[in-house]
Amino acid sequence: MAKRNMNPQKTPIPEQDANIRNKNFDEVALGYTEEMAKSEAKRCLQCKHRPCVGGCPVNVQIPDFIGAIAEGRFKEAYEIIKETNSLPAVCGRVCPQETQCEKLCVRAIKGESVGIGRLERFAADWYMKNIEEKVEKPKSNGRKVAVIGSGPAGLTCAGDLAKLGYDVTIFEAFHVAGGVLMYGIPQFRLPKEIVQKEIDALKQMGVTIETNSVVGKVVSIDELMCEEGFEAVFVGTGAGLPSFMKIPGENLNGVYSSNEFLTRVNLMKAYKFPEYETPVKIGRNVAVIGGGNVAMDAARCAKRLGAENVYIIYRRSEAEMPARLEEVHHAKEEGIIFKVLTNPTRILGKDGWVAGIECVEMELGEPDESGRRKPRAKEGSEFVMDMDTVIIAIGQSPNPLIKSTTPDLKTHSWGGIIVDEETGKTSKEGVFAGGDAVSGAATVILAAGAGKKAAKAIDEYLKSKQ
Amino acid sequence: MFKIVKKRELNQHVTLMEIEAPRIAKKAKPGQFIILRINEFGERIPLTVADTNQKTGAVTIIFQIVGKTTMDLNALSEGDSLLDFAGPFGVASNLDGYKKAAVVGGGLGTAIAYPQAKALFNQGAKVDAILGFRNKDLIILEDEIKAVSDRAFITTDDGSNGTKGFVTDILKKLIDDGNSYDVVIAIGPLPMMKAVSNLTREYGIKTIVSMNPVMIDGTGMCGGCRITVGGEMKFACVDGPEFDGHLVDFDEAILRSQMYKDHESKAAKRHVCRMEGMQNG
């Protein structure tokens, strides 16, 4: 075993300079070199009780893959990750490691945790660059399974089922597969080429992807099962219904839901207008309402599209922000202005266009049911800021399209599909579900984990049915 | 890829195409729409389903050349293909129980009103069709509409064909003459639908309009198509596209329809330059 690296700090990851990157859509973090990766991997203590593994929603054998990196066995490192996580290059970039594996790292007690996410990303990137992967097409067992939605849950479920020999078809409503990985997360945080590689690998395994296919409209779940011969269905349709604030002025021109704004920019590539023909409107002053990762993504896109002043407006304090620390940090570096303890009360218009936003100052009271201190308005503290664009990023809930066309699929009042947590089994025979469609908006890794569990359960279900 | 199996110019600005899309043809009903994208660089645009043919698996769309995308679409020929064609989106029209209807079409809206007129006519309803155009050269689907209506009235803004004036003039006269309609279906430019709705409100006649705002996905995901109906926020793509005309906030919808006007003219201008460049080169 090589000598341990006792530096209390993570090996820094090279990044584009903040004042350069806030004008382009290229990836922010550039990734470790082999030397950096080995050096960081040597910070891992290889502890026997492996707390990090328990913090990972899909139980990646973290010390094992890090040990392999430390010894330069990069290919093996990737293969260890891939055993339990089907999207390493994606998760290495977008997982909230600081609240999962890295939070439990023993090195974090005195200093910084091991850079587990950075190392995962390194292993995945190294593999993609150096290994000409020949994906074997597994022998078909001739049994058809339909996967609805091609986001992280659907891709993972499809991949695992294909490996087991099932004849899998993914139905995707949009014209490209990838779901939120394509329309939601921006290029500078998750290059679309990486997502495309994962999708291409699935195709090589024999998975059929039917884009432009809105299940619930062009075909129903019942038709898939009764007429088209699919023996099981996995629903991974995500959380695609944008929430609005219900304040005056939300229908003014210049107001976007974060879904629309990000879809225009990422999926339709409005940042390359007019080469790509979908436009997006960005004024001089942009307000993004909300404090999650989606809000950070929207704000950073707005800055890159040329807005002078981009504000994050959030009603609680920075400590309560649901966004990853790294995203908040990157946003600040790029010049995003944080207006916390501030809540919009109305959007002001002129000739049908956004002209300003009226906000009220907030203060924190007692903790609410989420455990976070509840914000309340300070009376008479209203103030107005000039604004040209307002992006509402206060969350999204599951899309009701599947539910409305599948009456025997039980859902919660807020729209989430009701499932057995261990298997993803729904109220409807042969139908499983997972990801944001079940949990409401959450993370890529949780969705992937749910897709994995469901694939296993579908396999067991179909075997028992035989 | 979705093949263009038929193309027919209805007038110099309006084109009909039949697109091979058997799955959609099997499902689409009057009132629903599709979203298409011509190529890798294209915008997604919604177009109402004008007709379907179960036998050939074709979906008919009718579009007016108003911007870059529709210009590009019109430049394609029979045998060419569209990259993406998805649907059917939206809620199908519910025309059950109507016995006497006035179907009002303005310009291109005639193409969208045609399937409603046809469905009403086929269910045995009395149908009066009122079609308005700017001038005689822009008249479309006259024969088709006549075939599915008891009476058809044509107006032109300049009087070059039919009655000079607006569709509302004819509709008002018909109502005043004692025609009692269960329903008025008005499809066309926003100001026209607004005018018809304002007129029928006075008479208390139920009025259905079809909204066609900017949208991306068509599944309720982007919220770009939001409109105010009866004081509530609705998404035209999933809650509509048809709404009670008496409840729609048309003034807001008209303002929202202007959102990308300058981008559109920029893109169209660039397009024309390119085309001219190609011709000159």
XYZ file of C-alpha atoms in Angstrom:
747
model
C 0.000 0.000 0.000
C 1.339 3.361 -0.986
C 1.995 6.017 1.646
C -1.124 7.689 3.006
C -1.763 11.357 2.236
C -2.539 13.106 5.552
C -3.324 16.538 4.097
C -6.466 17.711 5.949
C -7.751 19.382 2.784
C -9.148 17.785 -0.356
C -6.895 17.900 -3.380
C -8.315 20.927 -5.218
C -10.067 20.160 -8.505
C -9.039 22.384 -11.400
C -11.860 24.701 -12.469
C -12.439 27.315 -15.112
C -11.880 30.783 -13.661
C -15.174 32.211 -12.352
C -15.033 35.336 -14.512
C -14.377 33.369 -17.647
C -16.807 30.539 -17.051
C -19.706 32.852 -16.265
C -19.637 33.769 -19.947
C -19.559 30.267 -21.431
C -21.448 26.981 -21.097
C -18.368 24.746 -20.900
C -17.973 22.533 -17.879
C -16.963 24.381 -14.711
C -14.881 21.658 -13.060
C -12.165 20.187 -15.237
C -11.518 16.992 -13.287
C -8.505 15.419 -11.629
C -5.392 14.304 -13.458
C -4.200 10.754 -12.735
C -1.639 12.109 -10.250
C -4.207 14.246 -8.437
C -6.612 11.339 -8.280
C -4.006 8.984 -6.848
C -2.942 11.572 -4.308
C -6.540 12.232 -3.223
C -7.293 8.504 -3.121
C -4.429 8.104 -0.678
C -6.274 10.345 1.776
C -8.762 7.503 2.295
C -8.067 5.665 5.562
C -9.680 2.449 4.290
C -11.477 2.187 7.597
C -12.918 -1.180 8.490
C -16.402 0.052 9.366
C -16.805 1.929 6.034
C -19.330 4.574 7.127
C -19.281 6.205 3.672
C -20.900 3.155 2.054
C -23.918 3.495 4.325
C -24.307 7.110 3.233
C -24.599 6.155 -0.419
C -28.180 5.538 -1.592
C -26.937 2.742 -3.876
C -24.154 1.461 -1.577
C -21.209 1.993 -3.878
C -18.236 0.119 -2.330
C -16.403 3.392 -1.882
C -13.176 2.337 -0.068
C -12.669 -0.443 -2.638
C -12.863 1.812 -5.678
C -10.763 4.469 -3.979
C -8.185 1.820 -3.057
C -8.025 0.799 -6.705
C -7.457 4.420 -7.782
C -4.678 4.827 -5.191
C -2.884 1.921 -6.807
C -3.492 3.142 -10.353
C -5.982 0.402 -11.188
C -8.413 2.885 -12.744
C -10.351 0.446 -14.900
C -11.056 -1.729 -11.906
C -12.111 1.326 -9.885
C -14.747 2.107 -12.484
C -15.971 -1.467 -12.563
C -16.407 -1.502 -8.784
C -18.570 1.644 -8.943
C -20.524 0.320 -11.886
C -21.521 -2.815 -9.954
C -24.019 -0.791 -7.958
C -24.272 2.563 -9.740
C -25.178 2.545 -13.402
C -24.427 6.258 -13.944
C -20.997 6.962 -12.402
C -20.005 9.860 -14.678
C -23.318 11.554 -13.961
C -23.385 10.917 -10.204
C -19.737 11.919 -9.778
C -20.844 15.336 -11.010
C -24.291 15.936 -9.587
C -24.638 13.849 -6.405
C -24.889 15.828 -3.145
C -21.910 13.943 -1.698
C -21.541 16.389 1.189
C -24.835 15.186 2.690
C -24.294 11.528 1.787
C -21.033 9.562 1.620
C -18.669 12.449 2.336
C -20.661 13.548 5.355
C -19.829 10.250 7.075
C -16.163 10.139 6.047
C -13.852 9.786 9.040
C -11.447 12.309 7.535
C -14.206 14.926 7.825
C -13.933 14.844 11.626
C -10.617 16.693 11.426
C -10.521 18.567 8.165
C -12.179 17.808 4.863
C -13.624 14.472 3.823
C -12.058 12.454 1.058
C -13.215 13.865 -2.313
C -15.349 10.810 -3.062
C -17.439 12.512 -5.730
C -14.373 13.879 -7.480
C -12.795 10.432 -7.470
C -15.942 8.793 -8.788
C -15.999 11.307 -11.589
C -12.326 10.707 -12.286
C -12.788 6.942 -12.554
C -15.771 7.344 -14.879
C -14.079 9.925 -17.107
C -10.877 7.900 -17.253
C -12.809 4.834 -18.306
C -14.799 6.682 -20.974
C -11.601 8.150 -22.377
C -9.353 5.099 -22.261
C -11.469 1.998 -22.576
C -13.132 1.097 -25.811
C -16.146 -0.478 -24.220
C -17.694 -3.352 -26.077
C -21.143 -3.625 -24.639
C -22.295 -7.198 -24.895
C -25.870 -7.622 -25.947
C -27.279 -10.088 -23.416
C -29.178 -13.126 -24.649
C -32.852 -12.190 -24.871
C -35.362 -14.053 -22.757
C -38.105 -12.776 -25.051
C -40.108 -11.039 -22.327
C -41.114 -7.424 -22.864
C -40.901 -4.675 -20.257
C -41.873 -1.031 -20.867
C -40.098 1.831 -19.128
C -41.868 5.186 -19.178
C -39.521 8.125 -18.962
C -35.807 8.168 -19.696
C -34.438 10.122 -16.747
C -32.083 8.591 -14.172
C -34.740 6.210 -12.778
C -35.835 4.917 -16.182
C -32.308 4.596 -17.590
C -31.123 2.629 -14.569
C -34.156 0.350 -14.518
C -33.883 -0.275 -18.267
C -30.155 -1.025 -18.049
C -30.535 -3.532 -15.221
C -33.433 -5.298 -16.914
C -31.617 -5.454 -20.247
C -28.642 -7.065 -18.518
C -30.996 -9.773 -17.280
C -32.134 -10.473 -20.826
C -35.432 -8.602 -20.888
C -36.605 -6.962 -24.066
C -36.873 -3.367 -22.822
C -38.522 -0.416 -24.578
C -38.199 3.086 -23.113
C -40.956 5.559 -23.991
C -39.854 9.193 -23.825
C -42.158 12.190 -24.349
C -39.436 14.546 -25.563
C -37.445 14.205 -28.764
C -34.305 13.122 -26.908
C -33.802 10.653 -24.101
C -32.266 11.610 -20.765
C -35.063 13.420 -18.958
C -33.878 15.943 -16.390
C -30.252 15.088 -17.214
C -30.896 16.619 -20.646
C -33.515 19.319 -20.118
C -32.791 20.357 -16.542
C -29.166 20.186 -15.490
C -27.090 22.659 -17.518
C -24.244 21.759 -19.836
C -21.670 23.465 -17.597
C -22.526 21.136 -14.720
C -23.271 17.964 -16.672
C -22.124 17.877 -20.299
C -24.832 16.348 -22.460
C -22.234 14.236 -24.287
C -21.759 12.234 -21.082
C -25.472 11.550 -20.752
C -25.608 10.592 -24.422
C -22.833 8.028 -23.901
C -24.846 6.342 -21.162
C -27.877 6.259 -23.446
C -25.872 4.900 -26.370
C -24.555 2.119 -24.130
C -28.126 1.126 -23.294
C -28.984 1.006 -26.983
C -26.008 -1.255 -27.603
C -27.377 -3.556 -24.953
C -30.508 -3.852 -27.028
C -32.781 -1.356 -25.258
C -35.210 0.291 -27.683
C -35.843 3.991 -27.092
C -39.041 5.456 -28.511
C -38.786 9.230 -28.339
C -41.754 11.506 -29.114
C -43.931 8.957 -27.327
C -46.158 10.395 -24.646
C -47.590 7.512 -22.660
C -51.047 8.515 -21.575
C -51.651 10.227 -24.900
C -50.429 8.149 -27.811
C -50.708 4.903 -25.881
C -51.945 4.051 -22.388
C -50.375 1.727 -19.831
C -53.318 -0.639 -20.275
C -52.758 -0.744 -24.022
C -49.057 -1.427 -23.537
C -49.881 -4.373 -21.288
C -52.986 -5.779 -22.968
C -52.353 -5.056 -26.639
C -48.623 -4.641 -27.071
C -47.437 -7.547 -24.966
C -45.499 -5.756 -22.239
C -45.592 -7.942 -19.153
C -44.456 -5.252 -16.743
C -44.182 -1.456 -16.775
C -41.869 0.868 -14.865
C -43.074 4.460 -14.439
C -40.231 6.929 -14.040
C -41.889 10.079 -15.310
C -40.249 12.476 -12.885
C -41.527 15.659 -11.313
C -42.480 17.692 -14.305
C -45.235 19.987 -13.092
C -43.915 23.451 -12.255
C -45.172 25.274 -9.160
C -46.006 28.950 -9.346
C -46.243 31.351 -6.412
C -49.813 32.536 -6.946
C -48.784 36.163 -6.660
C -49.943 38.940 -9.010
C -47.953 39.375 -12.205
C -46.884 35.776 -12.847
C -48.311 35.800 -16.363
C -46.367 38.883 -17.426
C -43.983 38.459 -20.332
C -40.523 37.816 -18.947
C -41.705 35.437 -16.217
C -40.558 31.841 -16.632
C -40.965 28.662 -14.659
C -37.511 27.224 -14.064
C -38.643 24.204 -16.107
C -39.370 26.335 -19.139
C -36.259 28.464 -18.783
C -33.920 25.491 -18.327
C -35.609 23.462 -21.074
C -35.192 26.321 -23.507
C -31.545 26.754 -22.567
C -30.425 23.123 -22.111
C -32.636 20.915 -24.242
C -33.426 23.368 -27.015
C -29.964 25.010 -26.798
C -31.288 28.568 -26.747
C -27.814 29.634 -25.614
C -26.776 28.990 -29.199
C -29.602 31.083 -30.718
C -29.933 31.705 -33.646
C -27.962 28.609 -34.746
C -30.536 26.733 -32.691
C -33.870 28.375 -33.288
C -35.489 28.339 -29.857
C -35.242 31.785 -28.257
C -34.976 32.758 -24.605
C -35.527 36.249 -23.216
C -32.950 37.590 -20.822
C -32.975 41.157 -19.614
C -30.400 43.183 -17.710
C -31.782 42.311 -14.280
C -32.903 38.794 -13.526
C -34.534 37.481 -10.344
C -34.548 33.766 -9.634
C -36.990 32.833 -6.883
C -35.976 29.827 -4.796
C -32.948 28.348 -3.043
C -32.519 24.870 -4.498
C -30.159 23.441 -7.092
C -32.617 24.301 -9.837
C -32.571 27.940 -8.736
C -28.753 27.943 -8.811
C -28.758 26.357 -12.271
C -31.226 28.937 -13.583
C -29.295 31.854 -12.079
C -25.986 30.660 -13.480
C -27.535 30.129 -16.927
C -29.011 33.648 -16.823
C -25.594 35.103 -16.016
C -24.019 33.182 -18.885
C -26.704 34.468 -21.241
C -25.499 37.994 -20.543
C -27.639 39.312 -17.685
C -25.808 42.022 -15.715
C -27.380 41.469 -12.329
C -28.728 38.091 -11.360
C -30.405 37.746 -7.968
C -31.310 34.670 -5.991
C -34.342 35.607 -3.920
C -34.945 33.177 -1.066
C -37.326 33.534 1.849
C -35.233 31.751 4.472
C -31.570 32.303 5.322
C -28.621 30.801 3.521
C -28.286 28.059 6.154
C -31.693 26.659 5.166
C -31.018 26.667 1.427
C -31.652 23.223 -0.043
C -29.053 23.742 -2.796
C -25.734 21.933 -2.574
C -23.015 23.975 -0.916
C -20.849 23.620 -3.995
C -23.560 25.103 -6.194
C -24.073 28.059 -3.861
C -20.327 28.578 -3.742
C -19.989 28.416 -7.530
C -22.929 30.760 -8.016
C -21.397 33.342 -5.675
C -18.021 33.081 -7.388
C -19.742 33.763 -10.690
C -21.291 36.951 -9.396
C -24.813 35.869 -8.503
C -26.265 38.216 -5.864
C -27.996 36.520 -2.927
C -31.022 38.233 -1.431
C -31.950 35.917 1.414
C -34.743 36.405 3.965
C -36.597 38.056 1.136
C -39.917 36.991 -0.327
C -41.608 38.291 -3.476
C -45.121 39.646 -2.984
C -45.890 40.684 -6.543
C -44.307 41.083 -9.945
C -44.781 44.531 -11.381
C -45.422 45.047 -15.066
C -45.328 47.678 -17.747
C -47.078 47.157 -21.108
C -47.377 43.453 -20.382
C -43.690 42.995 -19.528
C -41.925 42.516 -16.221
C -40.628 45.833 -14.882
C -39.919 45.083 -11.255
C -40.489 42.844 -8.322
C -41.914 43.806 -4.958
C -40.478 41.867 -2.043
C -40.878 41.810 1.679
C -38.122 41.217 4.231
C -38.436 38.044 6.275
C -37.254 36.881 9.680
C -36.965 33.362 11.045
C -39.338 32.113 13.710
C -39.874 28.688 15.277
C -38.898 25.482 13.411
C -41.665 24.110 11.181
C -42.518 20.494 10.371
C -39.440 20.247 8.108
C -37.274 21.233 11.077
C -36.230 24.457 9.402
C -37.040 27.762 11.076
C -40.224 29.148 9.614
C -39.844 32.470 7.855
C -42.342 35.265 8.522
C -42.746 38.631 6.885
C -41.580 41.789 8.621
C -44.522 44.108 8.531
C -44.154 47.195 6.371
C -40.786 46.117 4.975
C -41.892 45.976 1.328
C -39.428 47.224 -1.249
C -39.191 47.171 -5.034
C -36.321 46.125 -7.275
C -36.149 46.850 -11.028
C -36.323 43.585 -12.914
C -36.607 42.444 -16.530
C -36.862 38.705 -16.090
C -38.242 36.580 -13.263
C -37.610 32.838 -13.050
C -39.706 30.877 -10.580
C -37.767 27.935 -9.159
C -39.783 27.015 -6.091
C -40.197 23.354 -6.934
C -42.129 20.955 -9.079
C -44.489 18.079 -8.455
C -45.181 14.836 -10.347
C -46.865 15.280 -13.695
C -50.507 14.088 -13.562
C -50.590 12.777 -17.139
C -50.004 9.092 -16.327
C -52.310 9.161 -13.320
C -55.131 10.772 -15.278
C -55.015 8.046 -17.922
C -54.397 5.121 -15.551
C -57.296 5.308 -13.097
C -56.248 2.261 -11.077
C -52.820 3.708 -10.294
C -53.062 5.112 -6.761
C -51.376 8.418 -5.953
C -51.033 10.716 -2.965
C -53.098 13.905 -2.936
C -49.985 15.846 -4.003
C -49.547 13.616 -7.036
C -46.804 11.166 -6.023
C -47.424 7.561 -7.066
C -47.950 5.289 -4.043
C -45.488 2.378 -4.017
C -44.041 -0.266 -1.774
C -40.734 1.325 -0.823
C -38.628 -1.807 -1.152
C -39.871 -2.908 -4.562
C -41.473 0.091 -6.248
C -44.635 -1.973 -6.683
C -47.714 0.193 -7.313
C -51.399 -0.467 -6.732
C -51.667 -1.781 -10.294
C -50.610 -5.347 -11.111
C -47.366 -5.473 -13.055
C -46.732 -1.726 -12.755
C -43.760 -0.407 -10.778
C -42.627 3.171 -10.238
C -39.699 5.123 -8.871
C -37.800 8.393 -8.839
C -39.339 11.847 -8.606
C -42.713 10.530 -9.852
C -42.894 8.740 -6.488
C -40.879 10.936 -4.128
C -41.463 14.386 -5.543
C -38.432 16.367 -6.669
C -35.297 14.737 -5.223
C -31.857 13.734 -6.496
C -30.448 11.839 -9.458
C -28.938 9.138 -7.256
C -32.162 8.477 -5.341
C -34.004 8.121 -8.648
C -31.327 5.790 -9.988
C -31.495 3.772 -6.775
C -35.263 3.448 -7.090
C -34.898 2.325 -10.704
C -32.440 -0.318 -9.586
C -34.699 -1.675 -6.844
C -37.631 -1.782 -9.239
C -35.615 -3.671 -11.875
C -34.840 -6.349 -9.294
C -38.474 -6.494 -8.201
C -39.714 -6.666 -11.802
C -37.345 -9.557 -12.463
C -38.651 -11.408 -9.397
C -42.253 -10.621 -10.310
C -41.876 -11.905 -13.865
C -40.013 -15.012 -12.766
C -42.757 -15.841 -10.273
C -45.385 -15.277 -12.944
C -43.807 -17.762 -15.323
C -38.504 10.320 -38.988
C -41.992 11.259 -40.125
C -42.593 11.365 -43.841
C -44.562 14.081 -45.601
C -46.898 12.042 -47.786
C -48.870 14.917 -49.212
C -48.463 18.669 -49.582
C -51.022 21.108 -50.908
C -50.905 24.893 -50.901
C -54.274 26.210 -49.783
C -53.281 29.788 -50.528
C -50.014 31.669 -50.772
C -49.606 31.720 -46.989
C -51.290 28.509 -45.892
C -50.181 24.947 -46.599
C -51.685 21.563 -45.850
C -49.502 18.554 -45.201
C -50.243 14.947 -44.442
C -47.628 13.383 -42.212
C -47.143 9.664 -41.793
C -47.626 9.019 -38.065
C -49.842 5.956 -37.643
C -49.769 5.820 -33.852
C -50.949 9.415 -33.606
C -53.453 9.031 -36.448
C -55.042 6.192 -34.523
C -55.490 8.289 -31.370
C -55.971 11.934 -32.347
C -59.418 13.455 -31.955
C -60.816 16.853 -32.991
C -59.457 19.626 -30.799
C -56.112 17.950 -30.137
C -52.739 19.044 -31.418
C -49.298 17.729 -32.273
C -45.830 19.198 -31.731
C -43.244 18.958 -34.465
C -39.586 19.757 -34.927
C -38.195 19.861 -38.433
C -34.547 19.177 -37.722
C -31.834 19.135 -35.069
C -31.745 22.942 -34.819
C -35.474 23.536 -34.998
C -37.997 24.850 -32.536
C -40.805 22.656 -31.284
C -44.057 24.124 -32.590
C -47.633 23.075 -31.798
C -50.112 22.617 -34.646
C -53.707 21.505 -34.406
C -54.641 18.178 -35.943
C -56.819 19.106 -38.915
C -57.723 15.546 -39.866
C -56.563 11.961 -39.552
C -56.690 8.967 -41.847
C -56.742 5.645 -40.036
C -56.198 3.700 -43.246
C -53.068 5.486 -44.418
C -51.876 6.385 -40.922
C -51.579 10.037 -41.905
C -52.147 13.103 -39.731
C -53.160 16.298 -41.538
C -51.704 19.606 -40.387
C -52.431 23.020 -41.823
C -50.099 25.906 -41.118
C -49.677 29.532 -41.955
C -46.244 30.777 -42.911
C -45.562 33.260 -40.133
C -41.970 32.714 -39.030
C -38.761 30.834 -39.523
C -40.079 27.390 -38.608
C -43.181 27.564 -40.791
C -41.055 28.952 -43.649
C -38.721 25.990 -43.336
C -41.648 23.617 -43.097
C -43.170 25.058 -46.239
C -39.868 24.599 -48.058
C -40.153 20.817 -47.660
C -41.744 18.605 -50.285
C -43.645 15.366 -50.442
C -41.240 12.549 -49.623
C -39.183 14.679 -47.205
C -39.334 13.876 -43.516
C -39.715 15.698 -40.225
C -37.341 14.733 -37.420
C -39.917 14.824 -34.631
C -43.681 14.588 -34.520
C -45.376 13.942 -31.177
C -48.885 13.876 -29.812
C -51.799 13.899 -29.706
C -51.730 16.547 -26.970
C -54.496 18.370 -25.193
C -58.041 17.439 -24.345
C -60.261 16.411 -27.251
C -63.328 18.540 -27.969
C -66.449 17.455 -26.179
C -69.226 18.100 -28.660
C -71.752 15.670 -27.192
C -75.352 16.774 -27.200
C -75.046 19.893 -29.349
C -77.897 20.137 -31.843
C -77.418 23.543 -33.375
C -74.012 25.132 -33.641
C -72.348 28.133 -35.208
C -68.753 27.354 -36.171
C -66.739 30.519 -36.679
C -63.327 30.335 -38.322
C -60.978 33.238 -38.838
C -58.203 32.847 -41.402
C -56.089 29.829 -40.551
C -58.544 29.128 -37.706
C -60.832 27.748 -40.396
C -58.514 24.764 -40.639
C -58.817 24.159 -36.910
C -62.589 24.725 -36.934
C -63.073 22.290 -39.794
C -62.782 19.069 -37.731
C -65.246 20.479 -35.167
C -67.732 21.344 -37.904
C -67.269 17.909 -39.399
C -67.767 16.145 -36.065
C -70.881 18.192 -35.263
C -72.310 17.659 -38.715
C -71.654 13.912 -38.547
C -73.459 13.669 -35.213
C -76.514 15.224 -36.836
C -76.241 18.779 -35.538
C -77.316 21.750 -37.617
C -74.151 23.639 -38.443
C -73.840 27.228 -39.612
C -70.284 27.978 -40.650
C -69.032 31.542 -40.698
C -65.585 32.020 -42.159
C -63.678 35.257 -42.210
C -60.645 36.146 -44.314
C -58.723 39.329 -45.066
C -59.399 39.020 -48.814
C -60.561 36.542 -51.428
C -57.079 35.199 -52.157
C -56.779 33.947 -48.616
C -59.939 31.845 -48.542
C -59.225 28.240 -47.587
C -61.240 25.048 -47.196
C -64.403 26.644 -48.570
C -65.599 23.425 -50.250
C -64.635 21.239 -47.321
C -66.523 23.399 -44.839
C -69.535 23.649 -47.123
C -69.663 19.861 -47.251
C -70.020 19.642 -43.469
C -72.363 22.563 -42.777
C -75.976 23.427 -43.502
C -75.144 26.988 -44.357
C -71.775 28.594 -44.918
C -71.123 32.327 -44.829
C -67.938 33.945 -45.997
C -66.764 37.391 -45.057
C -63.746 39.304 -46.257
C -62.345 42.402 -44.624
C -62.197 44.170 -48.002
C -65.373 42.752 -49.527
C -63.492 41.010 -52.343
C -65.589 37.909 -51.738
C -68.758 37.263 -49.757
C -69.877 39.868 -47.278
C -67.597 42.798 -46.524
C -66.993 42.939 -42.809
C -66.277 40.687 -39.888
C -67.529 37.292 -38.791
C -69.136 38.919 -35.766
C -71.410 40.971 -38.043
C -72.792 37.789 -39.605
C -73.028 35.955 -36.303
C -74.908 38.840 -34.713
C -77.324 38.983 -37.613
C -77.943 35.225 -37.469
C -78.640 35.385 -33.746
C -80.854 38.440 -34.118
C -82.734 36.675 -36.912
C -83.817 34.098 -34.371
C -81.265 31.324 -34.806
C -80.785 29.882 -31.364
C -77.442 28.126 -31.086
C -76.543 25.697 -28.294
C -72.939 26.532 -28.869
C -70.637 28.800 -30.809
C -67.207 27.483 -31.665
C -64.818 30.296 -32.507
C -61.324 29.580 -33.720
C -58.979 32.126 -35.181
C -56.753 35.045 -34.227
C -57.026 36.127 -30.578
C -58.781 39.461 -31.360
C -61.402 37.594 -33.387
C -62.061 35.046 -30.643
C -62.276 37.889 -28.164
C -64.805 39.752 -30.335
C -66.959 36.655 -30.811
C -66.846 35.873 -27.086
C -67.819 39.435 -26.191
C -70.764 39.228 -28.592
C -72.074 35.851 -27.443
C -71.682 36.803 -23.786
C -74.418 39.399 -24.303
C -76.705 36.674 -25.601
C -75.638 34.079 -23.080
C -74.594 31.541 -25.737
C -71.943 29.064 -24.676
C -68.762 29.732 -26.642
C -65.745 27.523 -27.088
C -62.432 28.962 -28.249
C -59.148 27.217 -29.068
C -55.975 28.735 -27.633
C -52.617 28.306 -29.311
C -49.991 29.937 -27.096
C -46.225 29.431 -27.092
C -45.267 26.072 -25.595
C -42.397 23.601 -25.582
C -43.285 20.140 -24.339
C -47.084 19.930 -24.558
C -47.327 17.818 -21.388
C -47.678 20.521 -18.736
C -44.006 20.579 -17.913
C -42.882 24.033 -18.982
C -45.866 26.174 -18.092
C -45.086 28.515 -20.982
C -48.617 28.175 -22.330
C -50.291 29.466 -19.183
C -53.363 31.598 -19.588
C -55.913 32.991 -17.183
C -59.361 31.404 -17.385
C -62.021 32.484 -14.912
C -59.325 34.091 -12.772
C -57.323 30.863 -12.521
C -54.008 29.904 -14.100
C -54.485 27.166 -16.721
C -52.034 25.420 -19.021
C -53.395 25.415 -22.576
C -51.492 22.212 -23.397
C -53.089 19.961 -20.787
C -56.160 21.868 -19.571
C -57.067 22.963 -23.104
C -56.483 23.932 -25.821
C -60.251 24.604 -25.817
C -61.736 26.857 -23.166
C -64.935 28.704 -22.383
C -64.481 31.898 -24.373
C -66.428 33.902 -21.817
C -63.844 33.124 -19.132
C -60.565 33.572 -21.056
C -58.488 36.678 -20.338
C -57.843 37.527 -23.987
C -56.010 40.783 -23.309
C -53.398 38.916 -21.308
C -53.197 36.177 -23.963
C -52.668 38.813 -26.667
C -49.800 40.369 -24.687
C -48.258 36.939 -24.036
C -48.400 36.095 -27.736
C -45.989 39.002 -28.328
C -43.210 37.576 -26.142
C -40.877 36.404 -28.902
C -41.967 38.765 -31.682
C -38.551 40.398 -31.994
C -36.729 37.035 -31.940
C -39.099 35.738 -34.592
C -38.551 38.644 -36.923
C -34.782 38.388 -36.375
C -34.795 34.680 -37.175
C -37.054 35.148 -40.189
C -34.949 38.007 -41.539
C -31.789 35.967 -41.190
C -33.548 33.135 -42.933
C -34.606 35.292 -45.870
C -31.033 36.611 -46.197
C -29.733 33.071 -46.269
C -32.265 31.983 -48.858
C -31.467 34.974 -51.039
C -27.795 34.292 -50.575
C -28.361 30.756 -51.739
C -30.305 31.872 -54.760
C -27.727 34.478 -55.679
C -24.838 32.132 -55.075
